[in-house]
XYZ file of C-alpha atoms in Angstrom:
546
model
C 83.467 86.878 110.509
C 84.891 84.321 110.892
C 86.247 81.809 108.194
C 86.844 77.535 108.671
C 90.349 76.102 109.196
C 91.646 79.581 109.817
C 91.856 81.719 113.432
C 91.300 84.372 110.981
C 88.535 87.563 111.192
C 87.378 89.924 109.160
C 85.897 92.585 111.078
C 84.822 94.488 108.637
C 85.035 98.374 109.093
C 82.162 99.087 106.653
C 79.116 97.674 104.512
C 80.386 96.054 101.576
C 79.667 98.151 99.016
C 79.897 96.167 95.823
C 79.418 97.315 91.436
C 76.008 95.641 90.565
C 78.441 95.724 87.227
C 79.772 91.385 86.832
C 82.773 92.520 85.537
C 83.554 94.446 89.263
C 81.849 92.283 91.228
C 84.487 89.585 90.351
C 87.260 91.559 90.733
C 86.889 92.864 94.642
C 86.119 88.781 94.240
C 89.650 88.211 93.815
C 91.241 90.294 96.002
C 89.740 89.749 98.894
C 90.685 86.266 98.585
C 94.518 86.650 97.740
C 94.396 88.843 100.637
C 92.847 85.898 102.674
C 95.560 82.991 101.170
C 98.695 85.350 101.678
C 97.553 86.073 105.437
C 97.504 82.289 105.607
C 100.894 81.967 104.130
C 102.382 84.683 106.611
C 100.795 82.641 109.527
C 102.310 79.044 108.201
C 105.643 80.955 107.465
C 106.090 82.295 111.250
C 109.427 81.407 113.106
C 108.334 79.605 115.784
C 106.030 77.340 113.161
C 103.209 77.675 115.700
C 99.940 78.601 113.769
C 99.114 82.429 114.635
C 96.704 83.714 115.445
C 95.813 87.532 112.909
C 93.442 90.340 112.871
C 92.178 91.549 109.184
C 90.725 94.715 108.757
C 88.812 94.874 105.611
C 88.331 98.675 103.710
C 84.939 97.677 101.275
C 86.077 99.162 98.047
C 84.649 102.687 97.143
C 84.137 104.117 93.442
C 84.888 107.480 94.335
C 82.448 108.388 92.155
C 79.358 106.522 92.760
C 77.666 104.619 89.205
C 74.772 106.291 88.187
C 71.323 104.169 89.172
C 70.843 101.239 86.809
C 67.486 101.911 84.772
C 64.921 99.496 84.661
C 62.187 98.471 82.405
C 58.783 100.819 83.384
C 55.553 101.295 82.227
C 55.307 104.075 80.055
C 52.598 106.606 81.379
C 50.186 107.406 79.173
C 49.207 111.872 78.842
C 45.974 112.176 78.836
C 45.773 114.126 75.433
C 47.090 110.956 74.261
C 43.468 109.193 75.252
C 41.712 111.867 73.651
C 43.222 111.662 70.857
C 42.307 107.592 70.298
C 39.145 108.413 71.770
C 37.685 110.342 69.355
C 39.505 108.541 65.774
C 37.630 106.269 66.987
C 34.589 107.323 67.683
C 34.739 108.719 63.941
C 31.321 106.918 61.786
C 31.730 104.221 60.521
C 30.587 104.177 56.770
C 28.210 101.600 55.723
C 28.511 99.063 53.404
C 26.038 99.685 50.651
C 26.196 96.230 48.760
C 26.154 93.668 51.940
C 24.736 89.985 50.630
C 28.254 90.445 48.179
C 30.195 90.934 50.853
C 28.986 88.637 53.770
C 30.308 84.778 53.140
C 27.508 83.043 52.420
C 27.649 80.087 55.741
C 27.616 82.161 57.794
C 24.192 83.279 60.587
C 25.651 87.227 61.776
C 23.735 89.864 58.859
C 26.025 91.987 57.985
C 23.738 94.263 57.178
C 22.517 94.939 60.853
C 23.378 98.000 63.228
C 26.685 97.520 64.704
C 27.191 97.384 67.510
C 23.942 96.981 68.089
C 21.896 99.701 70.575
C 21.822 97.843 74.433
C 17.304 97.452 74.339
C 18.106 94.654 71.753
C 18.098 91.066 71.435
C 19.792 88.590 69.025
C 17.497 86.163 67.433
C 18.735 83.338 65.066
C 16.095 81.950 62.813
C 17.107 78.674 61.011
C 15.458 77.896 56.731
C 14.154 75.394 55.322
C 17.662 74.405 54.337
C 19.286 74.094 56.930
C 21.164 77.664 57.278
C 19.874 80.144 59.731
C 20.605 84.293 60.110
C 21.446 86.344 63.207
C 18.690 89.336 63.077
C 19.048 92.416 65.391
C 15.049 92.898 67.418
C 13.953 95.466 69.058
C 12.156 93.695 73.139
C 8.429 94.638 71.320
C 9.629 93.041 67.676
C 6.686 90.752 66.235
C 6.765 87.905 64.440
C 5.225 89.502 61.357
C 8.273 92.356 61.879
C 10.299 90.302 62.201
C 8.506 88.109 59.209
C 9.214 91.576 56.613
C 12.721 91.105 58.376
C 13.720 87.665 56.539
C 11.684 88.538 53.734
C 13.727 91.442 52.930
C 17.213 90.111 53.687
C 16.665 87.266 51.546
C 15.784 88.828 48.654
C 11.923 87.288 48.468
C 10.131 87.713 45.623
C 6.545 88.621 47.305
C 5.826 89.885 50.588
C 2.534 87.059 50.911
C 2.006 84.015 53.642
C 5.535 83.791 55.253
C 5.034 83.081 58.722
C 7.361 82.390 61.490
C 7.249 78.088 63.021
C 8.352 77.617 66.498
C 10.049 74.033 66.279
C 10.496 71.727 68.874
C 12.623 68.970 67.632
C 13.071 66.399 70.143
C 9.245 66.034 70.696
C 8.368 66.830 67.565
C 5.833 69.677 68.304
C 5.636 72.113 66.127
C 3.515 75.387 65.670
C 2.908 78.718 62.999
C 4.300 82.294 65.682
C 0.881 84.644 65.378
C 1.154 88.012 64.282
C 0.932 89.904 66.213
C 3.187 87.498 69.063
C 6.355 88.932 69.713
C 8.584 86.688 69.300
C 11.112 87.764 72.543
C 8.176 86.662 74.598
C 7.859 83.468 72.969
C 11.434 82.129 73.365
C 11.385 82.997 77.305
C 9.287 79.884 77.644
C 11.579 78.195 76.027
C 13.765 75.346 77.798
C 17.433 76.976 78.274
C 18.884 73.661 77.226
C 17.206 72.215 74.576
C 16.696 72.009 70.803
C 13.686 74.789 70.721
C 14.419 76.257 66.959
C 12.686 79.412 65.292
C 11.728 78.484 60.698
C 11.067 80.267 58.347
C 9.001 79.099 56.099
C 6.051 79.862 53.518
C 2.556 78.510 55.762
C -0.936 79.623 52.925
C -2.805 77.752 55.820
C -2.513 80.412 58.320
C -6.633 82.833 57.424
C -7.320 80.242 54.631
C -10.604 79.121 57.027
C -11.488 82.810 56.423
C -12.128 82.062 52.911
C -13.239 78.780 53.222
C -14.987 77.945 56.863
C -16.991 74.964 54.808
C -13.638 73.021 54.643
C -12.244 74.308 57.806
C -15.496 73.797 60.405
C -17.563 70.793 58.131
C -21.238 71.125 59.744
C -20.926 66.999 61.123
C -18.408 69.328 64.383
C -20.459 72.442 65.148
C -22.188 72.051 67.789
C -25.673 72.233 68.475
C -26.685 75.354 69.570
C -29.322 78.064 69.193
C -28.333 79.843 66.460
C -29.048 76.816 64.186
C -32.129 75.783 65.530
C -33.243 79.329 65.071
C -33.680 79.301 60.768
C -29.768 80.206 61.020
C -27.631 77.478 57.996
C -24.342 75.553 59.643
C -22.340 78.469 56.775
C -24.412 81.238 57.594
C -23.668 80.671 60.688
C -19.490 79.694 61.153
C -19.729 83.230 58.214
C -21.231 85.403 60.923
C -18.693 83.935 63.368
C -15.465 84.899 61.585
C -16.539 88.341 60.840
C -17.071 88.788 63.908
C -13.382 86.969 65.460
C -15.264 84.021 67.559
C -15.425 80.615 66.332
C -18.600 77.866 66.854
C -18.037 75.138 69.437
C -17.233 72.231 68.355
C -17.852 68.894 69.033
C -16.476 65.898 68.436
C -14.683 62.423 69.571
C -10.405 62.614 69.725
C -7.789 59.778 70.802
C -6.318 61.236 74.102
C -3.287 59.206 75.824
C -3.669 58.719 79.532
C -0.953 60.565 81.764
C 0.085 57.461 83.831
C -0.034 55.143 80.472
C 0.507 54.929 76.977
C -2.769 53.759 75.441
C -4.721 56.220 74.026
C -8.894 56.267 74.627
C -11.342 57.547 72.254
C -13.686 60.526 74.180
C -15.711 62.459 73.535
C -14.203 65.707 73.532
C -16.245 70.332 73.618
C -14.587 72.902 72.547
C -16.886 75.992 74.132
C -16.298 79.362 74.729
C -14.761 78.770 78.617
C -13.173 75.840 78.325
C -12.001 72.379 76.929
C -14.276 69.868 78.313
C -14.274 66.374 77.438
C -17.105 63.691 79.128
C -17.277 61.302 81.221
C -20.039 59.398 79.609
C -19.790 59.274 76.089
C -21.217 61.662 73.673
C -23.979 62.627 77.379
C -23.568 67.173 77.433
C -24.917 67.580 80.666
C -23.457 69.060 83.166
C -22.864 65.733 86.132
C -22.015 65.096 82.373
C -18.890 67.661 81.801
C -15.280 67.414 82.889
C -13.339 70.669 82.674
C -9.560 69.852 80.273
C -7.919 73.252 79.841
C -8.697 77.026 79.517
C -8.308 78.545 76.056
C -6.624 82.065 77.624
C -3.468 80.851 78.171
C -3.082 77.655 75.842
C -1.158 77.026 72.946
C -2.019 74.059 70.106
C 0.962 72.062 69.112
C 0.659 69.957 65.353
C 2.865 66.426 66.404
C 5.066 65.908 62.927
C 5.895 61.641 63.404
C 3.845 60.792 66.499
C 3.076 57.275 65.914
C 6.749 57.209 66.641
C 7.709 58.944 69.552
C 4.291 58.964 71.176
C 2.638 55.688 70.017
C -0.452 57.359 68.475
C -3.104 55.276 66.327
C -2.832 57.587 63.311
C -0.125 60.531 62.188
C -3.208 63.804 62.632
C -2.177 64.148 66.525
C -1.883 67.905 68.087
C -1.639 68.967 71.837
C -1.799 71.814 74.323
C -0.134 73.415 76.167
C -0.052 76.013 79.128
C 1.492 79.141 77.643
C 3.786 80.298 80.185
C 5.358 76.777 80.864
C 8.508 75.571 79.595
C 7.554 73.075 77.823
C 8.165 69.694 79.262
C 7.249 65.700 77.589
C 5.176 65.176 81.338
C 3.064 68.168 80.724
C 1.732 67.891 76.979
C -1.592 66.533 76.938
C -2.326 65.061 73.219
C -4.406 64.633 71.257
C -5.302 62.683 68.448
C -8.065 62.793 65.903
C -8.898 60.551 62.726
C -8.555 62.229 59.238
C -6.591 65.205 58.002
C -9.657 67.676 58.445
C -11.246 66.717 61.851
C -7.698 67.617 62.768
C -7.771 71.288 60.884
C -10.887 72.092 62.520
C -9.914 71.673 65.975
C -6.991 73.821 65.605
C -8.496 76.322 64.221
C -11.239 76.320 66.210
C -8.216 76.473 69.141
C -6.870 79.668 67.800
C -10.073 81.384 67.176
C -11.064 81.750 70.757
C -7.740 81.878 72.415
C -7.180 84.633 70.411
C -10.359 85.437 68.751
C -11.022 89.453 66.874
C -6.953 89.916 66.919
C -7.301 87.494 64.543
C -9.516 89.256 61.845
C -7.452 92.297 62.520
C -3.938 90.143 61.361
C -5.762 88.891 58.459
C -7.461 92.450 56.939
C -3.848 93.241 57.856
C -1.759 90.452 55.768
C -4.342 91.579 52.132
C -2.557 94.635 52.443
C 0.897 93.904 52.567
C 2.752 94.632 48.549
C 1.608 91.883 46.743
C 3.027 90.037 43.754
C 3.561 91.968 40.730
C 3.880 88.912 37.974
C 0.765 89.110 35.588
C -0.222 85.462 35.988
C -0.210 86.732 39.925
C -2.630 89.118 39.334
C -4.940 88.122 36.837
C -5.087 84.033 38.944
C -6.198 85.708 42.080
C -8.959 83.279 42.179
C -10.674 81.925 40.078
C -14.634 84.496 41.051
C -12.174 86.863 38.342
C -11.926 83.789 35.190
C -14.653 83.847 33.556
C -14.427 82.159 29.547
C -14.299 84.822 26.020
C -15.205 83.915 23.151
C -13.385 86.002 20.782
C -14.354 83.946 17.127
C -16.761 86.473 16.399
C -15.961 89.376 14.221
C -17.956 91.782 16.588
C -15.004 91.302 19.457
C -15.259 88.897 22.824
C -18.806 88.064 24.476
C -18.190 85.848 27.973
C -20.027 83.371 27.568
C -22.854 82.281 30.329
C -23.921 78.704 29.016
C -21.248 76.436 31.499
C -22.055 73.801 29.116
C -20.458 76.313 26.779
C -17.899 77.199 28.711
C -17.121 73.822 28.978
C -16.689 72.865 25.519
C -14.688 76.235 25.145
C -12.379 74.645 28.123
C -11.678 71.442 26.208
C -11.511 73.852 22.149
C -8.838 75.550 23.773
C -6.950 72.571 25.170
C -6.361 70.633 21.614
C -5.995 74.301 20.328
C -2.854 74.514 22.181
C -1.395 70.952 20.920
C -1.612 72.572 17.930
C 0.272 75.413 18.360
C 4.084 75.705 17.566
C 6.241 78.007 17.159
C 8.361 77.569 14.836
C 10.160 80.233 14.047
C 11.926 80.093 17.405
C 15.004 77.399 17.115
C 14.543 74.454 18.944
C 15.988 74.712 22.694
C 18.712 71.629 23.833
C 18.633 69.552 26.190
C 21.161 71.860 28.215
C 19.372 74.908 27.578
C 15.348 73.128 28.969
C 17.412 72.030 31.458
C 18.139 75.430 33.019
C 14.369 76.848 32.546
C 13.246 75.267 35.410
C 15.769 74.948 37.533
C 16.037 78.319 38.110
C 12.110 78.023 39.341
C 10.708 78.360 42.948
C 8.830 75.368 42.273
C 11.435 73.309 41.285
C 12.293 71.004 43.820
C 15.202 68.879 41.431
C 15.688 65.037 42.964
C 13.393 66.294 46.312
C 11.647 62.073 46.988
C 7.920 61.654 47.610
C 7.626 61.637 50.768
C 9.879 64.935 51.052
C 7.184 66.660 48.402
C 4.051 65.614 50.481
C 6.182 66.956 53.801
C 6.399 70.187 51.571
C 3.614 70.388 51.190
C 2.130 69.791 54.445
C 4.436 72.067 56.239
C 4.020 74.821 54.612
C 0.068 74.188 54.474
C -1.809 71.820 52.197
C -3.619 74.570 50.139
C -6.147 73.391 47.442
C -4.178 74.185 44.041
C -0.177 74.413 46.216
C 2.056 72.504 43.909
C 5.481 71.623 42.806
C 8.016 70.013 40.206
C 10.928 66.931 41.178
C 12.203 65.161 38.788
C 11.399 61.527 39.170
C 12.672 58.377 40.985
C 11.712 55.711 39.036
C 10.668 56.748 35.883
C 14.124 57.858 33.754
C 14.340 61.423 32.058
C 10.726 62.423 33.699
C 8.668 64.876 36.699
C 6.454 64.379 38.808
C 3.716 67.451 39.798
C 2.669 67.296 43.704
C -0.560 69.437 44.660
C -2.549 70.105 46.815
C -6.086 69.583 46.557
C -8.898 68.948 49.462
C -6.398 68.068 51.765
C -4.330 65.664 50.765
C -1.336 65.277 48.513
C -1.871 63.302 44.262
C 1.622 62.873 41.658
C 1.141 63.224 39.081
C 4.123 61.845 35.898
C 4.849 64.022 33.837
C 6.315 62.252 30.259
C 9.224 63.614 27.603
C 7.674 62.482 24.104
C 8.954 63.451 20.547
C 7.188 64.988 17.051
C 8.033 65.690 14.527
C 11.514 66.078 15.830
C 10.995 68.607 18.872
C 11.090 67.173 22.288
C 8.038 68.182 24.645
C 6.533 67.172 27.574
C 3.277 65.850 28.174
C 0.242 64.673 31.490
C -2.085 63.332 29.393
C -0.673 60.568 26.472
C 0.059 63.377 24.212
C -2.969 64.427 23.729
C -1.126 68.245 25.449
C 1.887 69.120 23.950
C 4.688 71.557 26.707
C 8.102 72.477 25.322
C 9.315 72.924 28.614
C 7.676 72.482 32.080
C 8.092 76.746 32.255
C 4.975 76.032 29.751
C 3.278 73.544 31.811
C 2.642 75.673 34.795
C 1.837 78.260 32.355
C -0.490 77.095 30.909
C -2.090 74.833 34.169
C -2.598 78.340 36.575
C -5.069 78.943 33.828
C -7.100 75.702 33.307
C -6.981 73.130 34.643
C -6.923 70.393 32.418
C -7.121 66.769 34.088
C -6.014 68.434 37.063
C -8.965 68.034 39.747
C -7.761 72.241 40.618
C -5.236 74.560 38.682
C -2.182 75.736 40.424
C -2.739 78.438 42.701
C 0.492 78.560 45.243
C 3.908 76.948 44.641
C 5.917 75.540 47.152
C 8.442 77.706 47.462
C 12.063 77.389 49.967
C 14.156 80.538 50.807
C 18.613 79.957 51.549
C 18.806 82.407 54.806
């Protein structure tokens, strides 16, 4: 090896091995440079002053004993016995929490009482409440809407298991429908669009099987088709009752507004709903086969109610519904939009669609709903139906007697209302205003500062059944309340006014004729007496937080 600036050649006799320790390496380099400089001095200091070529041989600096090998960091090998110990410690079953509702955060959407980890064949579903909070549940692939409702009733600690339902909501399209109790929830979700706002909602629905109890209210005579059964001497009421008991439905006919697929205009068309499908007439209300046009098959069809249809689809009125094949994904261009003249007509059509599609299965679902655990309150036990209440007279000494005369019964009802007014609980201390607020604010039928529009929406969503009610604070009158009541598919509102008599505060709805010490007493009275209301209070509108 040659060094620049000199003729000194270095021929190592062996490879130079250096100690990787830093101190030794610097020492070797110092010795190397020292030898090189001394050779230059000898060449420069020759006798003739001429540069001479010299050969320098370096011997490697080899220690007497080789240095120990460097110990670098290496991955630690875990023995098999150690791995087995970890597996055994992780396989110890955990003790379940007996009070999951006390330990889970209020905002959490995951059910802490659900098994963890879930089985491989379970599915995670998310259900929303009416307050926009949600809860996630692990369900089996065959879990029905009835099964999910029972799980949510137990989780939310509902006071009763009656009239709960799962609602399929499509907020972007304004669609909603009640899942039938026998429908498999996982299959329903499989038909949803992958990127959409579709969700399930858990809420009360009193109208799910109401057409079995009051068929004439849901199927008016003018909408029943002129079939051969009617002409055989059978009335419309008898026909409907027999058909519902057998799990079917009478043929329905009537005018509906239909939205043309290629245009945004609505056209009035005469429709027929039969067991074979949905038809429309191309010539007025003609039933001749050459004038009937096939529209849809009922076996593979779902019917949805539409909210805010005027704004979304330009419907002539708000009583709009649509039909769609159940196996296809929901798209706006695939919807068959129909609009009725009023709520009763829309309810008739949607109920007939359900009966024609499910048939006997709906009858079985209704019988199973009757066998569900009932509420234990005394009011619900004695107010199961109007027929279970009779007028009694206890004025005689021989005991009570049943009043058979209808006029005498009405007179006794008026007298009872007057007697209620003069009753006083003098032994009780007057309750402060704050205490009165605490009484009704804890009741499920009280909805705080809900507006008139919100109250109507809640009653419509929960079924529009006679006797549905809620109480809310009045937004126009200070310190007053409003009783919102459903009667004949319409919502009526009654003002509850506070008044003072003999130094005590009362509430009244009839200008002081009947007084109540609080709203709870007002509700209990009207659950057994109509008073000025068209119907007794039966079904409170309840909103449960999940």
